[in-house]
Tab-separated table of C-alpha atoms in Angstrom:
chain	number	residue	atom	x	y	z
K	1	UNK	CA	0.000	0.000	0.000
K	2	UNK	CA	2.327	2.663	-1.160
K	3	UNK	CA	-0.098	4.904	-3.028
K	4	UNK	CA	-3.684	6.001	-2.778
K	5	UNK	CA	-6.078	5.170	-5.621
K	6	UNK	CA	-6.707	8.846	-6.203
K	7	UNK	CA	-3.100	9.291	-7.183
K	8	UNK	CA	-3.359	6.881	-10.103
K	9	UNK	CA	-4.327	9.629	-12.512
K	10	UNK	CA	-1.522	11.810	-11.282
K	11	UNK	CA	1.296	9.990	-12.923
K	12	UNK	CA	0.309	11.477	-16.261
K	13	UNK	CA	2.932	14.088	-17.152
K	14	UNK	CA	1.903	17.698	-16.927
K	15	UNK	CA	1.621	19.606	-20.140
K	16	UNK	CA	4.696	21.823	-20.446
K	17	UNK	CA	4.001	25.473	-19.775
K	18	UNK	CA	4.458	27.749	-22.725
K	19	UNK	CA	5.799	31.267	-22.740
K	20	UNK	CA	7.686	31.060	-19.431
K	21	UNK	CA	10.384	33.388	-20.727
K	22	UNK	CA	7.781	35.813	-22.095
K	23	UNK	CA	6.008	35.879	-18.716
K	24	UNK	CA	9.316	36.514	-16.927
K	25	UNK	CA	10.139	39.291	-19.398
K	26	UNK	CA	6.744	40.919	-18.786
K	27	UNK	CA	7.313	40.691	-15.022
K	28	UNK	CA	10.766	42.260	-15.383
K	29	UNK	CA	9.299	45.006	-17.569
K	30	UNK	CA	6.738	45.790	-14.867
K	31	UNK	CA	9.508	46.128	-12.278
K	32	UNK	CA	11.579	48.334	-14.614
K	33	UNK	CA	8.591	50.600	-15.302
K	34	UNK	CA	7.961	50.940	-11.566
K	35	UNK	CA	11.637	51.809	-10.959
K	36	UNK	CA	11.611	54.363	-13.801
K	37	UNK	CA	8.427	56.004	-12.472
K	38	UNK	CA	9.914	56.073	-8.962
K	39	UNK	CA	13.185	57.637	-10.181
K	40	UNK	CA	11.346	60.236	-12.302
K	41	UNK	CA	9.035	61.144	-9.428
K	42	UNK	CA	11.925	62.054	-7.087
K	43	UNK	CA	12.585	65.564	-8.530
K	44	UNK	CA	8.829	66.150	-8.817
K	45	UNK	CA	8.236	65.285	-5.173
K	46	UNK	CA	11.239	67.394	-4.210
K	47	UNK	CA	11.871	65.836	-0.803
K	48	UNK	CA	15.263	64.817	0.585
K	49	UNK	CA	16.538	61.212	0.607
K	50	UNK	CA	15.468	60.832	4.236
K	51	UNK	CA	11.807	61.251	3.260
K	52	UNK	CA	11.823	59.915	-0.281
K	53	UNK	CA	14.997	58.134	-1.419
K	54	UNK	CA	15.465	57.510	-5.138
K	55	UNK	CA	16.100	54.010	-6.539
K	56	UNK	CA	19.701	55.112	-7.151
K	57	UNK	CA	20.027	55.873	-3.386
K	58	UNK	CA	18.635	52.431	-2.590
K	59	UNK	CA	21.060	50.738	-4.997
K	60	UNK	CA	23.943	52.707	-3.445
K	61	UNK	CA	22.781	51.694	0.061
K	62	UNK	CA	22.583	48.062	-1.079
K	63	UNK	CA	26.181	48.193	-2.343
K	64	UNK	CA	27.364	49.866	0.848
K	65	UNK	CA	25.651	47.285	3.068
K	66	UNK	CA	27.324	44.482	1.120
K	67	UNK	CA	30.739	46.171	1.129
K	68	UNK	CA	30.570	46.728	4.873
K	69	UNK	CA	29.535	43.131	5.533
K	70	UNK	CA	26.297	44.192	7.222
K	71	UNK	CA	23.788	42.688	4.788
K	72	UNK	CA	25.372	39.203	4.486
K	73	UNK	CA	25.646	38.950	8.263
K	74	UNK	CA	22.067	40.124	8.904
K	75	UNK	CA	20.772	37.877	6.142
K	76	UNK	CA	22.550	34.878	7.676
K	77	UNK	CA	21.148	35.677	11.130
K	78	UNK	CA	17.593	36.079	9.826
K	79	UNK	CA	17.684	32.912	7.735
K	80	UNK	CA	19.102	30.855	10.587
K	81	UNK	CA	16.399	32.042	13.002
K	82	UNK	CA	13.762	31.460	10.345
K	83	UNK	CA	14.888	27.901	9.633
K	84	UNK	CA	15.110	26.962	13.313
K	85	UNK	CA	11.725	28.509	14.138
K	86	UNK	CA	10.041	27.035	11.079
K	87	UNK	CA	11.446	23.531	11.665
K	88	UNK	CA	10.530	23.473	15.351
K	89	UNK	CA	7.088	25.016	14.798
K	90	UNK	CA	6.312	22.641	11.922
K	91	UNK	CA	7.438	19.588	13.896
K	92	UNK	CA	5.277	20.543	16.866
K	93	UNK	CA	2.352	21.455	14.606
K	94	UNK	CA	2.438	18.145	12.719
K	95	UNK	CA	2.794	16.145	15.948
K	96	UNK	CA	-0.046	18.081	17.581
K	97	UNK	CA	-2.300	17.789	14.537
K	98	UNK	CA	-1.777	14.032	14.283
K	99	UNK	CA	-2.311	13.553	18.022
K	100	UNK	CA	-5.536	15.541	18.081
K	101	UNK	CA	-6.677	13.973	14.835
K	102	UNK	CA	-6.313	10.362	15.936
K	103	UNK	CA	-6.997	10.641	19.653
K	104	UNK	CA	-10.477	11.725	20.711
K	105	UNK	CA	-9.459	12.363	24.321
K	106	UNK	CA	-6.581	14.614	23.251
K	107	UNK	CA	-8.955	16.412	20.891
K	108	UNK	CA	-11.481	17.072	23.663
K	109	UNK	CA	-8.769	18.257	26.040
K	110	UNK	CA	-6.755	20.455	23.696
K	111	UNK	CA	-9.182	21.854	21.118
K	112	UNK	CA	-10.690	24.651	23.293
K	113	UNK	CA	-7.238	25.656	24.545
K	114	UNK	CA	-5.814	25.766	21.018
K	115	UNK	CA	-8.760	27.775	19.720
K	116	UNK	CA	-8.222	30.228	22.568
K	117	UNK	CA	-4.473	30.470	21.916
K	118	UNK	CA	-4.965	30.818	18.156
K	119	UNK	CA	-6.832	34.073	18.739
K	120	UNK	CA	-3.842	35.609	20.560
K	121	UNK	CA	-1.556	37.002	17.872
K	122	UNK	CA	2.211	36.624	18.180
K	123	UNK	CA	2.620	40.374	18.605
K	124	UNK	CA	0.946	40.065	22.001
K	125	UNK	CA	3.379	37.333	23.057
K	126	UNK	CA	6.601	39.125	22.142
K	127	UNK	CA	6.693	41.421	25.220
K	128	UNK	CA	6.076	38.380	27.458
K	129	UNK	CA	8.814	36.398	25.691
K	130	UNK	CA	11.174	39.353	26.111
K	131	UNK	CA	10.474	39.394	29.876
K	132	UNK	CA	11.000	35.629	30.138
K	133	UNK	CA	13.898	35.098	27.762
K	134	UNK	CA	15.358	38.555	27.136
K	135	UNK	CA	16.232	40.120	23.797
K	136	UNK	CA	17.729	37.791	21.220
K	137	UNK	CA	17.464	34.462	19.482
K	138	UNK	CA	15.273	32.638	22.031
K	139	UNK	CA	12.507	35.217	21.867
K	140	UNK	CA	12.579	35.358	18.074
K	141	UNK	CA	12.604	31.588	17.611
K	142	UNK	CA	9.768	31.136	20.130
K	143	UNK	CA	7.725	33.746	18.294
K	144	UNK	CA	8.281	31.935	15.010
K	145	UNK	CA	7.378	28.570	16.552
K	146	UNK	CA	4.140	30.096	17.829
K	147	UNK	CA	3.341	31.587	14.428
K	148	UNK	CA	4.076	28.401	12.461
K	149	UNK	CA	2.468	25.993	14.923
K	150	UNK	CA	-1.208	26.861	14.363
K	151	UNK	CA	-1.538	26.788	10.569
K	152	UNK	CA	0.474	23.553	10.425
K	153	UNK	CA	-1.553	22.012	13.247
K	154	UNK	CA	-4.957	22.890	11.799
K	155	UNK	CA	-4.032	21.763	8.283
K	156	UNK	CA	-2.553	18.518	9.600
K	157	UNK	CA	-5.694	17.975	11.647
K	158	UNK	CA	-7.835	18.527	8.565
K	159	UNK	CA	-5.705	16.084	6.578
K	160	UNK	CA	-5.845	13.422	9.301
K	161	UNK	CA	-9.607	13.757	9.740
K	162	UNK	CA	-10.309	13.568	6.034
K	163	UNK	CA	-8.190	10.457	5.464
K	164	UNK	CA	-10.307	8.013	3.414
K	165	UNK	CA	-12.067	5.801	5.949
K	166	UNK	CA	-12.405	3.037	3.386
K	167	UNK	CA	-8.609	2.739	3.211
K	168	UNK	CA	-8.265	2.857	6.994
K	169	UNK	CA	-10.796	0.025	7.270
K	170	UNK	CA	-9.124	-1.938	4.489
K	171	UNK	CA	-5.714	-1.744	6.138
K	172	UNK	CA	-7.198	-2.588	9.520
K	173	UNK	CA	-8.969	-5.606	8.104
K	174	UNK	CA	-5.595	-6.827	6.864
K	175	UNK	CA	-4.406	-6.785	10.472
K	176	UNK	CA	-2.466	-3.517	10.518
K	177	UNK	CA	-1.617	-1.996	13.891
K	178	UNK	CA	-2.573	1.604	14.765
K	179	UNK	CA	0.948	2.714	13.949
K	180	UNK	CA	0.799	1.012	10.566
K	181	UNK	CA	-2.559	2.634	9.796
K	182	UNK	CA	-1.005	5.979	10.671
K	183	UNK	CA	2.104	5.353	8.577
K	184	UNK	CA	0.455	3.707	5.564
K	185	UNK	CA	-2.826	5.611	5.229
K	186	UNK	CA	-3.318	8.617	7.461
K	187	UNK	CA	0.035	10.383	7.052
K	188	UNK	CA	0.273	9.926	3.263
K	189	UNK	CA	-3.284	11.170	2.763
K	190	UNK	CA	-2.679	14.095	5.137
K	191	UNK	CA	0.569	15.059	3.435
K	192	UNK	CA	-0.907	17.550	0.909
K	193	UNK	CA	-2.672	19.334	3.774
K	194	UNK	CA	0.493	19.283	5.879
K	195	UNK	CA	2.466	20.840	3.018
K	196	UNK	CA	-0.222	23.493	2.509
K	197	UNK	CA	-0.064	24.241	6.240
K	198	UNK	CA	3.703	24.484	6.031
K	199	UNK	CA	3.470	26.931	3.160
K	200	UNK	CA	0.973	29.107	5.009
K	201	UNK	CA	3.015	28.844	8.226
K	202	UNK	CA	6.229	29.691	6.378
K	203	UNK	CA	4.616	32.885	5.085
K	204	UNK	CA	3.309	33.860	8.512
K	205	UNK	CA	6.714	33.078	10.031
K	206	UNK	CA	8.377	35.423	7.586
K	207	UNK	CA	6.201	38.306	8.723
K	208	UNK	CA	6.655	37.273	12.342
K	209	UNK	CA	10.426	37.251	11.850
K	210	UNK	CA	10.486	40.881	10.749
K	211	UNK	CA	8.362	41.984	13.659
K	212	UNK	CA	10.284	39.936	16.239
K	213	UNK	CA	13.611	41.265	14.945
K	214	UNK	CA	12.361	44.835	15.100
K	215	UNK	CA	11.380	44.361	18.738
K	216	UNK	CA	13.862	41.852	20.127
K	217	UNK	CA	17.091	41.749	18.096
K	218	UNK	CA	20.278	43.658	17.387
K	219	UNK	CA	20.783	41.990	14.021
K	220	UNK	CA	18.760	40.595	11.148
K	221	UNK	CA	16.824	42.045	8.246
K	222	UNK	CA	13.966	43.176	10.505
K	223	UNK	CA	16.477	45.041	12.638
K	224	UNK	CA	18.010	46.588	9.496
K	225	UNK	CA	14.580	47.938	8.527
K	226	UNK	CA	14.125	49.405	11.988
K	227	UNK	CA	17.686	50.713	12.389
K	228	UNK	CA	17.602	52.356	8.947
K	229	UNK	CA	14.685	54.523	9.997
K	230	UNK	CA	16.165	55.226	13.440
K	231	UNK	CA	19.458	56.411	11.929
K	232	UNK	CA	17.686	58.434	9.206
K	233	UNK	CA	19.031	56.100	6.490
K	234	UNK	CA	15.712	55.440	4.828
K	235	UNK	CA	17.395	53.905	1.771
K	236	UNK	CA	18.673	51.117	4.063
K	237	UNK	CA	15.154	50.507	5.314
K	238	UNK	CA	13.989	50.093	1.723
K	239	UNK	CA	16.913	47.749	1.026
K	240	UNK	CA	15.741	45.640	3.980
K	241	UNK	CA	12.180	45.607	2.656
K	242	UNK	CA	13.299	44.630	-0.851
K	243	UNK	CA	15.583	41.883	0.492
K	244	UNK	CA	12.692	40.537	2.569
K	245	UNK	CA	10.436	40.456	-0.495
K	246	UNK	CA	13.054	38.825	-2.699
K	247	UNK	CA	13.900	36.291	-0.027
K	248	UNK	CA	10.275	35.244	0.356
K	249	UNK	CA	9.886	35.064	-3.416
K	250	UNK	CA	12.936	32.783	-3.615
K	251	UNK	CA	11.788	30.549	-0.740
K	252	UNK	CA	8.298	30.266	-2.206
K	253	UNK	CA	9.330	29.684	-5.825
K	254	UNK	CA	12.402	27.520	-5.223
K	255	UNK	CA	11.173	25.423	-2.303
K	256	UNK	CA	7.578	25.715	-1.125
K	257	UNK	CA	5.729	25.694	-4.457
K	258	UNK	CA	7.695	22.815	-6.036
K	259	UNK	CA	7.437	20.745	-2.844
K	260	UNK	CA	3.701	21.439	-2.546
K	261	UNK	CA	3.136	20.606	-6.215
K	262	UNK	CA	5.181	17.410	-5.977
K	263	UNK	CA	3.346	16.327	-2.828
K	264	UNK	CA	-0.078	16.986	-4.280
K	265	UNK	CA	0.824	15.146	-7.475
K	266	UNK	CA	2.223	12.204	-5.547
K	267	UNK	CA	-0.329	11.921	-2.748
K	268	UNK	CA	-3.199	14.293	-3.283
K	269	UNK	CA	-6.419	14.427	-5.254
K	270	UNK	CA	-5.605	16.331	-8.393
K	271	UNK	CA	-6.990	17.000	-11.809
K	272	UNK	CA	-5.182	16.119	-14.985
K	273	UNK	CA	-3.669	19.574	-15.080
K	274	UNK	CA	-2.021	18.825	-11.764
K	275	UNK	CA	-4.085	21.313	-9.764
K	276	UNK	CA	-5.747	20.328	-6.516
K	277	UNK	CA	-9.290	19.046	-7.030
M	1	UNK	CA	9.662	17.925	-9.690
M	2	UNK	CA	12.034	18.363	-6.762
M	3	UNK	CA	14.895	19.204	-9.118
M	4	UNK	CA	14.462	22.922	-8.470
M	5	UNK	CA	14.757	22.764	-4.643
M	6	UNK	CA	17.727	20.408	-4.994
M	7	UNK	CA	19.497	22.675	-7.495
M	8	UNK	CA	18.789	25.721	-5.299
M	9	UNK	CA	20.181	23.953	-2.221
M	10	UNK	CA	23.333	22.839	-4.043
M	11	UNK	CA	23.845	26.371	-5.395
M	12	UNK	CA	23.398	27.908	-1.928
M	13	UNK	CA	25.821	25.402	-0.402
M	14	UNK	CA	28.363	26.104	-3.159
M	15	UNK	CA	28.067	29.862	-2.577
M	16	UNK	CA	28.501	29.352	1.181
M	17	UNK	CA	31.525	27.138	0.585
M	18	UNK	CA	33.143	29.778	-1.634
M	19	UNK	CA	32.276	32.492	0.916
M	20	UNK	CA	33.859	30.622	3.827
M	21	UNK	CA	36.854	29.499	1.765
M	22	UNK	CA	37.470	33.090	0.669
M	23	UNK	CA	37.188	34.175	4.320
M	24	UNK	CA	39.712	31.533	5.407
M	25	UNK	CA	42.156	32.507	2.642
M	26	UNK	CA	41.725	36.187	3.484
M	27	UNK	CA	42.394	35.442	7.157
M	28	UNK	CA	45.598	33.617	6.247
M	29	UNK	CA	46.766	36.617	4.222
M	30	UNK	CA	45.901	39.118	6.979
M	31	UNK	CA	47.485	37.069	9.745
M	32	UNK	CA	50.683	36.207	7.836
M	33	UNK	CA	52.557	39.365	8.998
M	34	UNK	CA	51.690	38.495	12.641
M	35	UNK	CA	53.153	34.977	12.515
M	36	UNK	CA	53.839	33.275	14.813
M	37	UNK	CA	50.537	34.083	16.522
M	38	UNK	CA	50.598	34.558	20.270
M	39	UNK	CA	49.117	31.665	22.299
M	40	UNK	CA	47.682	34.059	24.820
M	41	UNK	CA	45.596	37.207	24.690
M	42	UNK	CA	47.213	40.141	22.925
M	43	UNK	CA	46.495	43.682	21.713
M	44	UNK	CA	45.828	44.476	18.054
M	45	UNK	CA	44.951	47.325	15.716
M	46	UNK	CA	42.203	46.345	13.294
M	47	UNK	CA	41.910	48.443	10.131
M	48	UNK	CA	38.760	48.677	8.013
M	49	UNK	CA	38.230	50.408	4.655
M	50	UNK	CA	35.660	52.724	6.244
M	51	UNK	CA	34.812	54.120	9.678
M	52	UNK	CA	33.273	51.329	11.766
M	53	UNK	CA	29.518	51.406	12.262
M	54	UNK	CA	27.527	50.046	15.172
M	55	UNK	CA	27.427	46.596	13.521
M	56	UNK	CA	31.248	46.414	13.343
M	57	UNK	CA	31.694	47.765	16.855
M	58	UNK	CA	29.277	45.183	18.291
M	59	UNK	CA	31.099	42.414	16.420
M	60	UNK	CA	34.527	43.550	17.630
M	61	UNK	CA	33.324	44.093	21.201
M	62	UNK	CA	32.313	40.451	21.207
M	63	UNK	CA	35.875	39.406	20.314
M	64	UNK	CA	37.846	41.438	22.810
M	65	UNK	CA	38.086	44.773	24.643
M	66	UNK	CA	37.515	47.615	22.179
M	67	UNK	CA	39.356	50.595	23.635
M	68	UNK	CA	39.360	53.169	20.845
M	69	UNK	CA	38.387	54.096	17.342
M	70	UNK	CA	40.497	56.453	15.163
M	71	UNK	CA	39.010	56.930	11.716
M	72	UNK	CA	39.073	53.508	10.089
M	73	UNK	CA	41.195	51.888	12.817
M	74	UNK	CA	39.929	50.097	15.932
M	75	UNK	CA	42.229	49.474	18.921
M	76	UNK	CA	41.554	46.187	20.651
M	77	UNK	CA	43.002	44.669	23.816
M	78	UNK	CA	42.937	41.164	25.264
M	79	UNK	CA	42.037	39.406	22.028
M	80	UNK	CA	42.172	35.599	22.177
M	81	UNK	CA	43.898	33.854	19.217
M	82	UNK	CA	40.593	32.207	18.157
M	83	UNK	CA	38.812	35.558	18.273
M	84	UNK	CA	41.614	37.112	16.210
M	85	UNK	CA	41.074	34.448	13.529
M	86	UNK	CA	37.339	35.238	13.569
M	87	UNK	CA	38.110	38.915	13.043
M	88	UNK	CA	40.565	38.179	10.236
M	89	UNK	CA	37.983	36.037	8.430
M	90	UNK	CA	35.675	39.038	7.943
M	91	UNK	CA	36.102	40.465	4.459
M	92	UNK	CA	35.411	43.976	5.697
M	93	UNK	CA	38.588	43.865	7.822
M	94	UNK	CA	41.421	45.118	5.613
M	95	UNK	CA	44.440	44.512	7.884
M	96	UNK	CA	45.469	43.642	11.427
M	97	UNK	CA	48.670	44.627	13.203
M	98	UNK	CA	50.075	44.091	16.663
M	99	UNK	CA	49.628	46.973	19.065
M	100	UNK	CA	51.601	47.787	22.183
M	101	UNK	CA	48.459	48.970	23.978
M	102	UNK	CA	49.682	52.497	24.534
């Protein structure tokens, strides 16, 4: 029992996408037009670089941050915190979702508490974490764990609860233990939901990272955004914002989307075009 | 389907490898005039290509006792040999020389 019946139609190869280069060129053109409009608007607005930096100021600030070693170091710090927080939050979320999904007693005990906690946004926790753990990595990682935990947990729970009962019964009737049912049916069928939860959690974590670094760090891209404004170097703040955007784009396009697509094609219910049914 | 994440990971690891290798080679070049390195704590003058900012000062404070800044040069006391190697690995450090401490 290595695959679900619903995946049988998924092995058909996807039709190759046409015009990928043309789409990328159009996207690049949009960015260039925005940059040109921004640069041209600077003399019209007539404000100093502190209020309204030009793209050329931002490019110069980017070069300076690289030359001075600030950007690579902050980028490394942010990515490390992000990876640790995301991994720990996802692990706890998956474990919690599976536990609540398969154990009725755990579900009854934890569901109200989790619903209550879900309503409390991470921003409210940061001051408490700062009091308990001080400024720095612990507070940031805990914030990220909190942010990632809930979307992963609820999506995992959904995946576990919607596992095809007919397959569970079939495996049970063949004498499978509870662990085998979990490993052979429930987890594979929940995988697309888990991956979707991870993708949502990864996005939330990225926003949480910026906020946590603004409040509780002396390094990182979030801190760069904050420090740039504090030191009247607005161009640096914009560099931080652009780096954040590009970083998320890279994570989403290079990792999350392909992994989600591959998981859905392998384990999920999809149409011929490879989209989720 | 997972070719893209794999290629991205390999590229990132290759870039990191080059970055750290370049740092190690740079450190060797910067520390060559100080050979043989002291086994104990010592005082050094660390030169940058620009006046140090808060980021650089925080980094250097973590590696020893920062006692003064003159333009692009930072005076440091009680720097452990391992910390000196960490400093030398940074590409924004242009040179390091021994300092009497006075």
